[in-house]
Amino acid sequence: MVKIKRLANLTDSICFVEPNIPSSELTQRNVDYPILSDKKMKTKYVKFAYRPTHFTWKGKTHEIQVNFCSNPFCKNHMKPQKKYGIGKSQRYSISGATKERNVICSTDPTDPNGIPTLKCNSKAYSNWSLATEIERLIRVNAVVPLDPAYEFHKDGCINHETYFTEPKTFYKRGKASSNAQIVQCKACKKYTNILRPKLKRPPIIRRGTIFCLFMQI
C-alpha cells in the first residue's frame, strides 16, 4: 500500500536554499539602495558576486559558484577569486553594464614571468538566482504524500474524537465512487470520505528482462 501523492507547492520543504546574505548585510543594503547611485552600489557590493550559495536536496548539500574563468586554456580556469596582496590587484574583476557584466581575468603580479592569463571574459551570474531556479525546477517536478485535513464533525458536535482515534463513535456507510471509505459521526450525523492508500502495482517486466532472468537460471 502506498499513500496518495499530490504535486508539491511552495510550503513543502523539498529543497532548501541557504540565504547567502547575512541579516546585517541585508539591513545595510536596504539603507544603501535609496541613497547610493548604481555605480557606488556596484563598487561596494560587487565583491559578493564570488560568494557561493548552498542548497540542500535529498540530504546532500551542493554549492553553486559559477563566477570564474570558463576558458580551459587560461591559468585561471575555474579558480576562485583571490587577492594578490599587491595594491588592489586580484584574480578577477567585473565590468560591463548590468545585463552584460563579465568576469575578466587580471594579470598575476606575483608571477610576471609565469604562465600568462588570457584576459578572458566570462559571463557573470547570480549564484543565489541559479540556486533558487534549481529549487523551483525540483519542486515543480516533485510529488509529496497527500495528508488531507478531515472535518469529522459539524459545529457544536459533542463528539470531539476522530475516526482514527475512536472509530466506535462512527458508522461505516460503504464506499464512495472514488473507493474512499464513508464514515458518519453517531452524534452529529456528518458524513466524511476517508481516502484509502493505493495498492502498489507490481513492477513491469519487459520481454528482454524475462529472457535475461532465464539466462541466469
mmCIF file with all atom_site columns, C-alpha atoms in Angstrom:
data_model
loop_
_atom_site.group_PDB
_atom_site.id
_atom_site.type_symbol
_atom_site.label_atom_id
_atom_site.label_alt_id
_atom_site.label_comp_id
_atom_site.label_asym_id
_atom_site.label_entity_id
_atom_site.label_seq_id
_atom_site.pdbx_PDB_ins_code
_atom_site.Cartn_x
_atom_site.Cartn_y
_atom_site.Cartn_z
_atom_site.occupancy
_atom_site.B_iso_or_equiv
_atom_site.pdbx_formal_charge
_atom_site.auth_seq_id
_atom_site.auth_comp_id
_atom_site.auth_asym_id
_atom_site.auth_atom_id
_atom_site.pdbx_PDB_model_num
ATOM 1   C CA . MET A 1 1   ? 0.000   0.000   0.000   1.00 0.00 ? 1   MET A CA 1
ATOM 2   C CA . VAL A 1 2   ? 1.273   3.454   -0.884  1.00 0.00 ? 2   VAL A CA 1
ATOM 3   C CA . LYS A 1 3   ? -0.010  6.883   0.061   1.00 0.00 ? 3   LYS A CA 1
ATOM 4   C CA . ILE A 1 4   ? -1.785  9.026   -2.485  1.00 0.00 ? 4   ILE A CA 1
ATOM 5   C CA . LYS A 1 5   ? 0.504   11.735  -3.800  1.00 0.00 ? 5   LYS A CA 1
ATOM 6   C CA . ARG A 1 6   ? -0.014  15.375  -4.687  1.00 0.00 ? 6   ARG A CA 1
ATOM 7   C CA . LEU A 1 7   ? 2.071   17.962  -6.506  1.00 0.00 ? 7   LEU A CA 1
ATOM 8   C CA . ALA A 1 8   ? 4.471   19.869  -4.284  1.00 0.00 ? 8   ALA A CA 1
ATOM 9   C CA . ASN A 1 9   ? 3.897   23.551  -3.591  1.00 0.00 ? 9   ASN A CA 1
ATOM 10  C CA . LEU A 1 10  ? 5.790   26.454  -2.019  1.00 0.00 ? 10  LEU A CA 1
ATOM 11  C CA . THR A 1 11  ? 5.053   25.272  1.528   1.00 0.00 ? 11  THR A CA 1
ATOM 12  C CA . ASP A 1 12  ? 6.794   21.904  1.038   1.00 0.00 ? 12  ASP A CA 1
ATOM 13  C CA . SER A 1 13  ? 10.433  21.724  2.140   1.00 0.00 ? 13  SER A CA 1
ATOM 14  C CA . ILE A 1 14  ? 11.893  19.591  -0.635  1.00 0.00 ? 14  ILE A CA 1
ATOM 15  C CA . CYS A 1 15  ? 14.974  21.631  -1.492  1.00 0.00 ? 15  CYS A CA 1
ATOM 16  C CA . PHE A 1 16  ? 16.336  24.243  0.907   1.00 0.00 ? 16  PHE A CA 1
ATOM 17  C CA . VAL A 1 17  ? 18.400  27.175  -0.383  1.00 0.00 ? 17  VAL A CA 1
ATOM 18  C CA . GLU A 1 18  ? 20.564  28.760  2.294   1.00 0.00 ? 18  GLU A CA 1
ATOM 19  C CA . PRO A 1 19  ? 20.470  32.570  2.227   1.00 0.00 ? 19  PRO A CA 1
ATOM 20  C CA . ASN A 1 20  ? 23.967  33.743  1.287   1.00 0.00 ? 20  ASN A CA 1
ATOM 21  C CA . ILE A 1 21  ? 23.358  37.261  2.621   1.00 0.00 ? 21  ILE A CA 1
ATOM 22  C CA . PRO A 1 22  ? 23.625  37.789  6.404   1.00 0.00 ? 22  PRO A CA 1
ATOM 23  C CA . SER A 1 23  ? 20.785  39.726  8.023   1.00 0.00 ? 23  SER A CA 1
ATOM 24  C CA . SER A 1 24  ? 23.144  42.575  8.967   1.00 0.00 ? 24  SER A CA 1
ATOM 25  C CA . GLU A 1 25  ? 24.240  42.982  5.343   1.00 0.00 ? 25  GLU A CA 1
ATOM 26  C CA . LEU A 1 26  ? 20.644  42.819  4.132   1.00 0.00 ? 26  LEU A CA 1
ATOM 27  C CA . THR A 1 27  ? 19.740  45.632  6.530   1.00 0.00 ? 27  THR A CA 1
ATOM 28  C CA . GLN A 1 28  ? 22.654  47.716  5.268   1.00 0.00 ? 28  GLN A CA 1
ATOM 29  C CA . ARG A 1 29  ? 21.653  47.128  1.634   1.00 0.00 ? 29  ARG A CA 1
ATOM 30  C CA . ASN A 1 30  ? 18.137  48.386  2.367   1.00 0.00 ? 30  ASN A CA 1
ATOM 31  C CA . VAL A 1 31  ? 19.722  51.554  3.771   1.00 0.00 ? 31  VAL A CA 1
ATOM 32  C CA . ASP A 1 32  ? 22.050  51.998  0.777   1.00 0.00 ? 32  ASP A CA 1
ATOM 33  C CA . TYR A 1 33  ? 19.534  51.349  -2.042  1.00 0.00 ? 33  TYR A CA 1
ATOM 34  C CA . PRO A 1 34  ? 17.787  54.756  -1.892  1.00 0.00 ? 34  PRO A CA 1
ATOM 35  C CA . ILE A 1 35  ? 20.904  56.857  -1.239  1.00 0.00 ? 35  ILE A CA 1
ATOM 36  C CA . LEU A 1 36  ? 23.689  55.315  -3.368  1.00 0.00 ? 36  LEU A CA 1
ATOM 37  C CA . SER A 1 37  ? 23.954  55.513  -7.135  1.00 0.00 ? 37  SER A CA 1
ATOM 38  C CA . ASP A 1 38  ? 24.102  52.360  -9.255  1.00 0.00 ? 38  ASP A CA 1
ATOM 39  C CA . LYS A 1 39  ? 27.849  52.791  -9.706  1.00 0.00 ? 39  LYS A CA 1
ATOM 40  C CA . LYS A 1 40  ? 28.507  53.155  -5.977  1.00 0.00 ? 40  LYS A CA 1
ATOM 41  C CA . MET A 1 41  ? 26.288  50.172  -5.177  1.00 0.00 ? 41  MET A CA 1
ATOM 42  C CA . LYS A 1 42  ? 28.236  48.064  -7.658  1.00 0.00 ? 42  LYS A CA 1
ATOM 43  C CA . THR A 1 43  ? 31.573  49.211  -6.240  1.00 0.00 ? 43  THR A CA 1
ATOM 44  C CA . LYS A 1 44  ? 30.501  48.408  -2.688  1.00 0.00 ? 44  LYS A CA 1
ATOM 45  C CA . TYR A 1 45  ? 28.841  45.033  -3.247  1.00 0.00 ? 45  TYR A CA 1
ATOM 46  C CA . VAL A 1 46  ? 30.430  43.596  -6.400  1.00 0.00 ? 46  VAL A CA 1
ATOM 47  C CA . LYS A 1 47  ? 32.865  41.526  -4.321  1.00 0.00 ? 47  LYS A CA 1
ATOM 48  C CA . PHE A 1 48  ? 29.955  39.373  -3.119  1.00 0.00 ? 48  PHE A CA 1
ATOM 49  C CA . ALA A 1 49  ? 29.395  38.048  -6.651  1.00 0.00 ? 49  ALA A CA 1
ATOM 50  C CA . TYR A 1 50  ? 32.063  35.436  -5.864  1.00 0.00 ? 50  TYR A CA 1
ATOM 51  C CA . ARG A 1 51  ? 30.341  34.275  -2.686  1.00 0.00 ? 51  ARG A CA 1
ATOM 52  C CA . PRO A 1 52  ? 28.928  30.748  -3.134  1.00 0.00 ? 52  PRO A CA 1
ATOM 53  C CA . THR A 1 53  ? 25.358  29.713  -2.446  1.00 0.00 ? 53  THR A CA 1
ATOM 54  C CA . HIS A 1 54  ? 24.474  26.347  -0.904  1.00 0.00 ? 54  HIS A CA 1
ATOM 55  C CA . PHE A 1 55  ? 21.304  24.311  -1.269  1.00 0.00 ? 55  PHE A CA 1
ATOM 56  C CA . THR A 1 56  ? 20.313  21.012  0.328   1.00 0.00 ? 56  THR A CA 1
ATOM 57  C CA . TRP A 1 57  ? 18.420  18.313  -1.559  1.00 0.00 ? 57  TRP A CA 1
ATOM 58  C CA . LYS A 1 58  ? 17.830  14.695  -0.507  1.00 0.00 ? 58  LYS A CA 1
ATOM 59  C CA . GLY A 1 59  ? 20.140  15.117  2.475   1.00 0.00 ? 59  GLY A CA 1
ATOM 60  C CA . LYS A 1 60  ? 23.103  16.363  0.423   1.00 0.00 ? 60  LYS A CA 1
ATOM 61  C CA . THR A 1 61  ? 24.412  19.923  0.345   1.00 0.00 ? 61  THR A CA 1
ATOM 62  C CA . HIS A 1 62  ? 25.535  21.350  -3.002  1.00 0.00 ? 62  HIS A CA 1
ATOM 63  C CA . GLU A 1 63  ? 27.497  24.511  -3.732  1.00 0.00 ? 63  GLU A CA 1
ATOM 64  C CA . ILE A 1 64  ? 26.854  26.977  -6.553  1.00 0.00 ? 64  ILE A CA 1
ATOM 65  C CA . GLN A 1 65  ? 29.656  29.341  -7.574  1.00 0.00 ? 65  GLN A CA 1
ATOM 66  C CA . VAL A 1 66  ? 29.966  29.988  -11.302 1.00 0.00 ? 66  VAL A CA 1
ATOM 67  C CA . ASN A 1 67  ? 31.751  33.338  -11.407 1.00 0.00 ? 67  ASN A CA 1
ATOM 68  C CA . PHE A 1 68  ? 35.200  32.257  -12.519 1.00 0.00 ? 68  PHE A CA 1
ATOM 69  C CA . CYS A 1 69  ? 37.168  31.923  -15.748 1.00 0.00 ? 69  CYS A CA 1
ATOM 70  C CA . SER A 1 70  ? 35.455  29.492  -18.126 1.00 0.00 ? 70  SER A CA 1
ATOM 71  C CA . ASN A 1 71  ? 38.344  29.205  -20.599 1.00 0.00 ? 71  ASN A CA 1
ATOM 72  C CA . PRO A 1 72  ? 40.096  25.815  -20.135 1.00 0.00 ? 72  PRO A CA 1
ATOM 73  C CA . PHE A 1 73  ? 43.270  27.199  -21.762 1.00 0.00 ? 73  PHE A CA 1
ATOM 74  C CA . CYS A 1 74  ? 43.667  30.004  -19.203 1.00 0.00 ? 74  CYS A CA 1
ATOM 75  C CA . LYS A 1 75  ? 45.670  29.567  -15.982 1.00 0.00 ? 75  LYS A CA 1
ATOM 76  C CA . ASN A 1 76  ? 42.683  30.919  -14.018 1.00 0.00 ? 76  ASN A CA 1
ATOM 77  C CA . HIS A 1 77  ? 40.266  28.299  -15.320 1.00 0.00 ? 77  HIS A CA 1
ATOM 78  C CA . MET A 1 78  ? 37.678  27.512  -12.581 1.00 0.00 ? 78  MET A CA 1
ATOM 79  C CA . LYS A 1 79  ? 39.846  29.072  -9.873  1.00 0.00 ? 79  LYS A CA 1
ATOM 80  C CA . PRO A 1 80  ? 38.136  31.130  -7.139  1.00 0.00 ? 80  PRO A CA 1
ATOM 81  C CA . GLN A 1 81  ? 38.581  34.842  -6.592  1.00 0.00 ? 81  GLN A CA 1
ATOM 82  C CA . LYS A 1 82  ? 41.872  35.746  -4.927  1.00 0.00 ? 82  LYS A CA 1
ATOM 83  C CA . LYS A 1 83  ? 43.561  38.911  -3.709  1.00 0.00 ? 83  LYS A CA 1
ATOM 84  C CA . TYR A 1 84  ? 47.223  39.004  -4.677  1.00 0.00 ? 84  TYR A CA 1
ATOM 85  C CA . GLY A 1 85  ? 48.247  41.294  -1.793  1.00 0.00 ? 85  GLY A CA 1
ATOM 86  C CA . ILE A 1 86  ? 49.846  43.838  -4.120  1.00 0.00 ? 86  ILE A CA 1
ATOM 87  C CA . GLY A 1 87  ? 47.797  47.026  -4.116  1.00 0.00 ? 87  GLY A CA 1
ATOM 88  C CA . LYS A 1 88  ? 44.182  46.310  -5.072  1.00 0.00 ? 88  LYS A CA 1
ATOM 89  C CA . SER A 1 89  ? 45.059  43.629  -7.618  1.00 0.00 ? 89  SER A CA 1
ATOM 90  C CA . GLN A 1 90  ? 43.008  40.434  -7.599  1.00 0.00 ? 90  GLN A CA 1
ATOM 91  C CA . ARG A 1 91  ? 42.405  37.477  -9.876  1.00 0.00 ? 91  ARG A CA 1
ATOM 92  C CA . TYR A 1 92  ? 39.139  38.742  -11.369 1.00 0.00 ? 92  TYR A CA 1
ATOM 93  C CA . SER A 1 93  ? 37.298  41.968  -11.930 1.00 0.00 ? 93  SER A CA 1
ATOM 94  C CA . ILE A 1 94  ? 33.718  42.513  -13.081 1.00 0.00 ? 94  ILE A CA 1
ATOM 95  C CA . SER A 1 95  ? 32.990  45.001  -15.821 1.00 0.00 ? 95  SER A CA 1
ATOM 96  C CA . GLY A 1 96  ? 30.155  45.934  -18.144 1.00 0.00 ? 96  GLY A CA 1
ATOM 97  C CA . ALA A 1 97  ? 26.542  47.104  -17.974 1.00 0.00 ? 97  ALA A CA 1
ATOM 98  C CA . THR A 1 98  ? 24.031  45.493  -15.635 1.00 0.00 ? 98  THR A CA 1
ATOM 99  C CA . LYS A 1 99  ? 22.777  42.888  -18.145 1.00 0.00 ? 99  LYS A CA 1
ATOM 100 C CA . GLU A 1 100 ? 26.147  42.398  -19.839 1.00 0.00 ? 100 GLU A CA 1
ATOM 101 C CA . ARG A 1 101 ? 28.557  42.118  -16.918 1.00 0.00 ? 101 ARG A CA 1
ATOM 102 C CA . ASN A 1 102 ? 31.526  39.830  -17.392 1.00 0.00 ? 102 ASN A CA 1
ATOM 103 C CA . VAL A 1 103 ? 34.155  38.303  -15.144 1.00 0.00 ? 103 VAL A CA 1
ATOM 104 C CA . ILE A 1 104 ? 37.531  39.391  -16.546 1.00 0.00 ? 104 ILE A CA 1
ATOM 105 C CA . CYS A 1 105 ? 40.833  37.656  -15.790 1.00 0.00 ? 105 CYS A CA 1
ATOM 106 C CA . SER A 1 106 ? 43.532  40.007  -14.463 1.00 0.00 ? 106 SER A CA 1
ATOM 107 C CA . THR A 1 107 ? 47.290  39.748  -14.826 1.00 0.00 ? 107 THR A CA 1
ATOM 108 C CA . ASP A 1 108 ? 49.004  37.928  -11.941 1.00 0.00 ? 108 ASP A CA 1
ATOM 109 C CA . PRO A 1 109 ? 51.507  40.439  -10.452 1.00 0.00 ? 109 PRO A CA 1
ATOM 110 C CA . THR A 1 110 ? 53.043  37.778  -8.183  1.00 0.00 ? 110 THR A CA 1
ATOM 111 C CA . ASP A 1 111 ? 54.199  35.695  -11.171 1.00 0.00 ? 111 ASP A CA 1
ATOM 112 C CA . PRO A 1 112 ? 55.102  38.100  -14.015 1.00 0.00 ? 112 PRO A CA 1
ATOM 113 C CA . ASN A 1 113 ? 57.317  35.554  -15.800 1.00 0.00 ? 113 ASN A CA 1
ATOM 114 C CA . GLY A 1 114 ? 54.994  32.577  -15.369 1.00 0.00 ? 114 GLY A CA 1
ATOM 115 C CA . ILE A 1 115 ? 52.092  31.361  -17.450 1.00 0.00 ? 115 ILE A CA 1
ATOM 116 C CA . PRO A 1 116 ? 50.179  34.462  -18.560 1.00 0.00 ? 116 PRO A CA 1
ATOM 117 C CA . THR A 1 117 ? 46.446  34.892  -18.189 1.00 0.00 ? 117 THR A CA 1
ATOM 118 C CA . LEU A 1 118 ? 44.437  35.323  -21.376 1.00 0.00 ? 118 LEU A CA 1
ATOM 119 C CA . LYS A 1 119 ? 42.291  38.208  -20.056 1.00 0.00 ? 119 LYS A CA 1
ATOM 120 C CA . CYS A 1 120 ? 39.199  36.110  -20.701 1.00 0.00 ? 120 CYS A CA 1
ATOM 121 C CA . ASN A 1 121 ? 35.640  37.434  -20.469 1.00 0.00 ? 121 ASN A CA 1
ATOM 122 C CA . SER A 1 122 ? 33.178  35.056  -18.787 1.00 0.00 ? 122 SER A CA 1
ATOM 123 C CA . LYS A 1 123 ? 29.511  35.843  -18.260 1.00 0.00 ? 123 LYS A CA 1
ATOM 124 C CA . ALA A 1 124 ? 28.710  36.868  -14.667 1.00 0.00 ? 124 ALA A CA 1
ATOM 125 C CA . TYR A 1 125 ? 25.711  35.276  -12.953 1.00 0.00 ? 125 TYR A CA 1
ATOM 126 C CA . SER A 1 126 ? 23.922  35.498  -9.638  1.00 0.00 ? 126 SER A CA 1
ATOM 127 C CA . ASN A 1 127 ? 24.759  32.341  -7.682  1.00 0.00 ? 127 ASN A CA 1
ATOM 128 C CA . TRP A 1 128 ? 21.698  32.782  -5.479  1.00 0.00 ? 128 TRP A CA 1
ATOM 129 C CA . SER A 1 129 ? 19.385  33.155  -8.508  1.00 0.00 ? 129 SER A CA 1
ATOM 130 C CA . LEU A 1 130 ? 20.764  29.956  -10.031 1.00 0.00 ? 130 LEU A CA 1
ATOM 131 C CA . ALA A 1 131 ? 20.205  28.079  -6.761  1.00 0.00 ? 131 ALA A CA 1
ATOM 132 C CA . THR A 1 132 ? 16.607  29.306  -6.469  1.00 0.00 ? 132 THR A CA 1
ATOM 133 C CA . GLU A 1 133 ? 15.921  28.313  -10.089 1.00 0.00 ? 133 GLU A CA 1
ATOM 134 C CA . ILE A 1 134 ? 17.239  24.798  -9.353  1.00 0.00 ? 134 ILE A CA 1
ATOM 135 C CA . GLU A 1 135 ? 14.951  24.684  -6.301  1.00 0.00 ? 135 GLU A CA 1
ATOM 136 C CA . ARG A 1 136 ? 11.971  25.728  -8.458  1.00 0.00 ? 136 ARG A CA 1
ATOM 137 C CA . LEU A 1 137 ? 12.659  23.046  -11.083 1.00 0.00 ? 137 LEU A CA 1
ATOM 138 C CA . ILE A 1 138 ? 12.979  20.382  -8.383  1.00 0.00 ? 138 ILE A CA 1
ATOM 139 C CA . ARG A 1 139 ? 9.719   21.478  -6.763  1.00 0.00 ? 139 ARG A CA 1
ATOM 140 C CA . VAL A 1 140 ? 7.572   21.653  -9.942  1.00 0.00 ? 140 VAL A CA 1
ATOM 141 C CA . ASN A 1 141 ? 8.531   18.066  -10.805 1.00 0.00 ? 141 ASN A CA 1
ATOM 142 C CA . ALA A 1 142 ? 8.117   16.652  -7.284  1.00 0.00 ? 142 ALA A CA 1
ATOM 143 C CA . VAL A 1 143 ? 5.226   14.921  -5.530  1.00 0.00 ? 143 VAL A CA 1
ATOM 144 C CA . VAL A 1 144 ? 4.657   14.531  -1.799  1.00 0.00 ? 144 VAL A CA 1
ATOM 145 C CA . PRO A 1 145 ? 2.268   12.331  0.231   1.00 0.00 ? 145 PRO A CA 1
ATOM 146 C CA . LEU A 1 146 ? -1.244  13.726  0.477   1.00 0.00 ? 146 LEU A CA 1
ATOM 147 C CA . ASP A 1 147 ? -2.241  14.232  4.123   1.00 0.00 ? 147 ASP A CA 1
ATOM 148 C CA . PRO A 1 148 ? -5.795  15.584  3.981   1.00 0.00 ? 148 PRO A CA 1
ATOM 149 C CA . ALA A 1 149 ? -7.241  17.525  6.918   1.00 0.00 ? 149 ALA A CA 1
ATOM 150 C CA . TYR A 1 150 ? -10.562 15.879  7.737   1.00 0.00 ? 150 TYR A CA 1
ATOM 151 C CA . GLU A 1 151 ? -13.539 17.597  9.376   1.00 0.00 ? 151 GLU A CA 1
ATOM 152 C CA . PHE A 1 152 ? -15.428 14.762  11.064  1.00 0.00 ? 152 PHE A CA 1
ATOM 153 C CA . HIS A 1 153 ? -17.992 16.866  12.935  1.00 0.00 ? 153 HIS A CA 1
ATOM 154 C CA . LYS A 1 154 ? -20.415 19.716  12.487  1.00 0.00 ? 154 LYS A CA 1
ATOM 155 C CA . ASP A 1 155 ? -20.059 22.864  14.575  1.00 0.00 ? 155 ASP A CA 1
ATOM 156 C CA . GLY A 1 156 ? -21.191 22.249  18.148  1.00 0.00 ? 156 GLY A CA 1
ATOM 157 C CA . CYS A 1 157 ? -20.916 18.455  17.980  1.00 0.00 ? 157 CYS A CA 1
ATOM 158 C CA . ILE A 1 158 ? -20.478 16.816  21.403  1.00 0.00 ? 158 ILE A CA 1
ATOM 159 C CA . ASN A 1 159 ? -18.100 14.228  19.932  1.00 0.00 ? 159 ASN A CA 1
ATOM 160 C CA . HIS A 1 160 ? -14.590 15.625  19.574  1.00 0.00 ? 160 HIS A CA 1
ATOM 161 C CA . GLU A 1 161 ? -12.863 12.379  18.582  1.00 0.00 ? 161 GLU A CA 1
ATOM 162 C CA . THR A 1 162 ? -11.745 11.438  15.086  1.00 0.00 ? 162 THR A CA 1
ATOM 163 C CA . TYR A 1 163 ? -12.386 8.222   13.234  1.00 0.00 ? 163 TYR A CA 1
ATOM 164 C CA . PHE A 1 164 ? -8.716  7.334   13.638  1.00 0.00 ? 164 PHE A CA 1
ATOM 165 C CA . THR A 1 165 ? -8.714  7.732   17.454  1.00 0.00 ? 165 THR A CA 1
ATOM 166 C CA . GLU A 1 166 ? -12.229 6.417   18.281  1.00 0.00 ? 166 GLU A CA 1
ATOM 167 C CA . PRO A 1 167 ? -13.703 4.516   15.323  1.00 0.00 ? 167 PRO A CA 1
ATOM 168 C CA . LYS A 1 168 ? -16.542 3.162   17.518  1.00 0.00 ? 168 LYS A CA 1
ATOM 169 C CA . THR A 1 169 ? -18.096 6.649   17.610  1.00 0.00 ? 169 THR A CA 1
ATOM 170 C CA . PHE A 1 170 ? -18.682 6.483   13.835  1.00 0.00 ? 170 PHE A CA 1
ATOM 171 C CA . TYR A 1 171 ? -20.805 4.423   11.468  1.00 0.00 ? 171 TYR A CA 1
ATOM 172 C CA . LYS A 1 172 ? -19.346 2.950   8.305   1.00 0.00 ? 172 LYS A CA 1
ATOM 173 C CA . ARG A 1 173 ? -21.535 3.904   5.351   1.00 0.00 ? 173 ARG A CA 1
ATOM 174 C CA . GLY A 1 174 ? -19.948 1.992   2.496   1.00 0.00 ? 174 GLY A CA 1
ATOM 175 C CA . LYS A 1 175 ? -17.622 3.392   -0.132  1.00 0.00 ? 175 LYS A CA 1
ATOM 176 C CA . ALA A 1 176 ? -17.734 6.337   -2.485  1.00 0.00 ? 176 ALA A CA 1
ATOM 177 C CA . SER A 1 177 ? -17.175 6.079   -6.250  1.00 0.00 ? 177 SER A CA 1
ATOM 178 C CA . SER A 1 178 ? -13.528 7.008   -5.614  1.00 0.00 ? 178 SER A CA 1
ATOM 179 C CA . ASN A 1 179 ? -13.195 3.932   -3.334  1.00 0.00 ? 179 ASN A CA 1
ATOM 180 C CA . ALA A 1 180 ? -12.998 6.220   -0.295  1.00 0.00 ? 180 ALA A CA 1
ATOM 181 C CA . GLN A 1 181 ? -14.431 4.906   2.944   1.00 0.00 ? 181 GLN A CA 1
ATOM 182 C CA . ILE A 1 182 ? -17.527 6.853   4.048   1.00 0.00 ? 182 ILE A CA 1
ATOM 183 C CA . VAL A 1 183 ? -17.959 7.296   7.800   1.00 0.00 ? 183 VAL A CA 1
ATOM 184 C CA . GLN A 1 184 ? -20.688 9.094   9.741   1.00 0.00 ? 184 GLN A CA 1
ATOM 185 C CA . CYS A 1 185 ? -20.473 10.618  13.181  1.00 0.00 ? 185 CYS A CA 1
ATOM 186 C CA . LYS A 1 186 ? -23.029 9.000   15.520  1.00 0.00 ? 186 LYS A CA 1
ATOM 187 C CA . ALA A 1 187 ? -23.651 12.309  17.295  1.00 0.00 ? 187 ALA A CA 1
ATOM 188 C CA . CYS A 1 188 ? -23.940 14.991  14.584  1.00 0.00 ? 188 CYS A CA 1
ATOM 189 C CA . LYS A 1 189 ? -24.566 12.626  11.615  1.00 0.00 ? 189 LYS A CA 1
ATOM 190 C CA . LYS A 1 190 ? -21.901 14.305  9.459   1.00 0.00 ? 190 LYS A CA 1
ATOM 191 C CA . TYR A 1 191 ? -20.548 12.229  6.575   1.00 0.00 ? 191 TYR A CA 1
ATOM 192 C CA . THR A 1 192 ? -16.813 12.180  5.805   1.00 0.00 ? 192 THR A CA 1
ATOM 193 C CA . ASN A 1 193 ? -14.957 10.476  2.948   1.00 0.00 ? 193 ASN A CA 1
ATOM 194 C CA . ILE A 1 194 ? -11.624 8.979   4.012   1.00 0.00 ? 194 ILE A CA 1
ATOM 195 C CA . LEU A 1 195 ? -9.078  8.414   1.275   1.00 0.00 ? 195 LEU A CA 1
ATOM 196 C CA . ARG A 1 196 ? -7.614  4.917   1.191   1.00 0.00 ? 196 ARG A CA 1
ATOM 197 C CA . PRO A 1 197 ? -3.973  4.132   0.364   1.00 0.00 ? 197 PRO A CA 1
ATOM 198 C CA . LYS A 1 198 ? -3.424  2.938   -3.186  1.00 0.00 ? 198 LYS A CA 1
ATOM 199 C CA . LEU A 1 199 ? -2.315  -0.595  -3.953  1.00 0.00 ? 199 LEU A CA 1
ATOM 200 C CA . LYS A 1 200 ? 1.292   -0.753  -5.038  1.00 0.00 ? 200 LYS A CA 1
ATOM 201 C CA . ARG A 1 201 ? 1.474   -2.021  -8.590  1.00 0.00 ? 201 ARG A CA 1
ATOM 202 C CA . PRO A 1 202 ? 3.963   -4.797  -9.330  1.00 0.00 ? 202 PRO A CA 1
ATOM 203 C CA . PRO A 1 203 ? 6.916   -3.761  -11.499 1.00 0.00 ? 203 PRO A CA 1
ATOM 204 C CA . ILE A 1 204 ? 6.529   -4.158  -15.250 1.00 0.00 ? 204 ILE A CA 1
ATOM 205 C CA . ILE A 1 205 ? 8.785   -6.941  -16.552 1.00 0.00 ? 205 ILE A CA 1
ATOM 206 C CA . ARG A 1 206 ? 9.686   -6.495  -20.202 1.00 0.00 ? 206 ARG A CA 1
ATOM 207 C CA . ARG A 1 207 ? 10.374  -9.322  -22.614 1.00 0.00 ? 207 ARG A CA 1
ATOM 208 C CA . GLY A 1 208 ? 14.116  -8.711  -22.630 1.00 0.00 ? 208 GLY A CA 1
ATOM 209 C CA . THR A 1 209 ? 14.197  -8.747  -18.834 1.00 0.00 ? 209 THR A CA 1
ATOM 210 C CA . ILE A 1 210 ? 12.455  -12.143 -18.725 1.00 0.00 ? 210 ILE A CA 1
ATOM 211 C CA . PHE A 1 211 ? 14.988  -13.531 -21.214 1.00 0.00 ? 211 PHE A CA 1
ATOM 212 C CA . CYS A 1 212 ? 17.847  -12.325 -19.012 1.00 0.00 ? 212 CYS A CA 1
ATOM 213 C CA . LEU A 1 213 ? 16.233  -13.972 -15.977 1.00 0.00 ? 213 LEU A CA 1
ATOM 214 C CA . PHE A 1 214 ? 16.047  -17.308 -17.811 1.00 0.00 ? 214 PHE A CA 1
ATOM 215 C CA . MET A 1 215 ? 19.712  -16.953 -18.810 1.00 0.00 ? 215 MET A CA 1
ATOM 216 C CA . GLN A 1 216 ? 20.662  -16.674 -15.124 1.00 0.00 ? 216 GLN A CA 1
ATOM 217 C CA . ILE A 1 217 ? 18.888  -19.926 -14.149 1.00 0.00 ? 217 ILE A CA 1
#
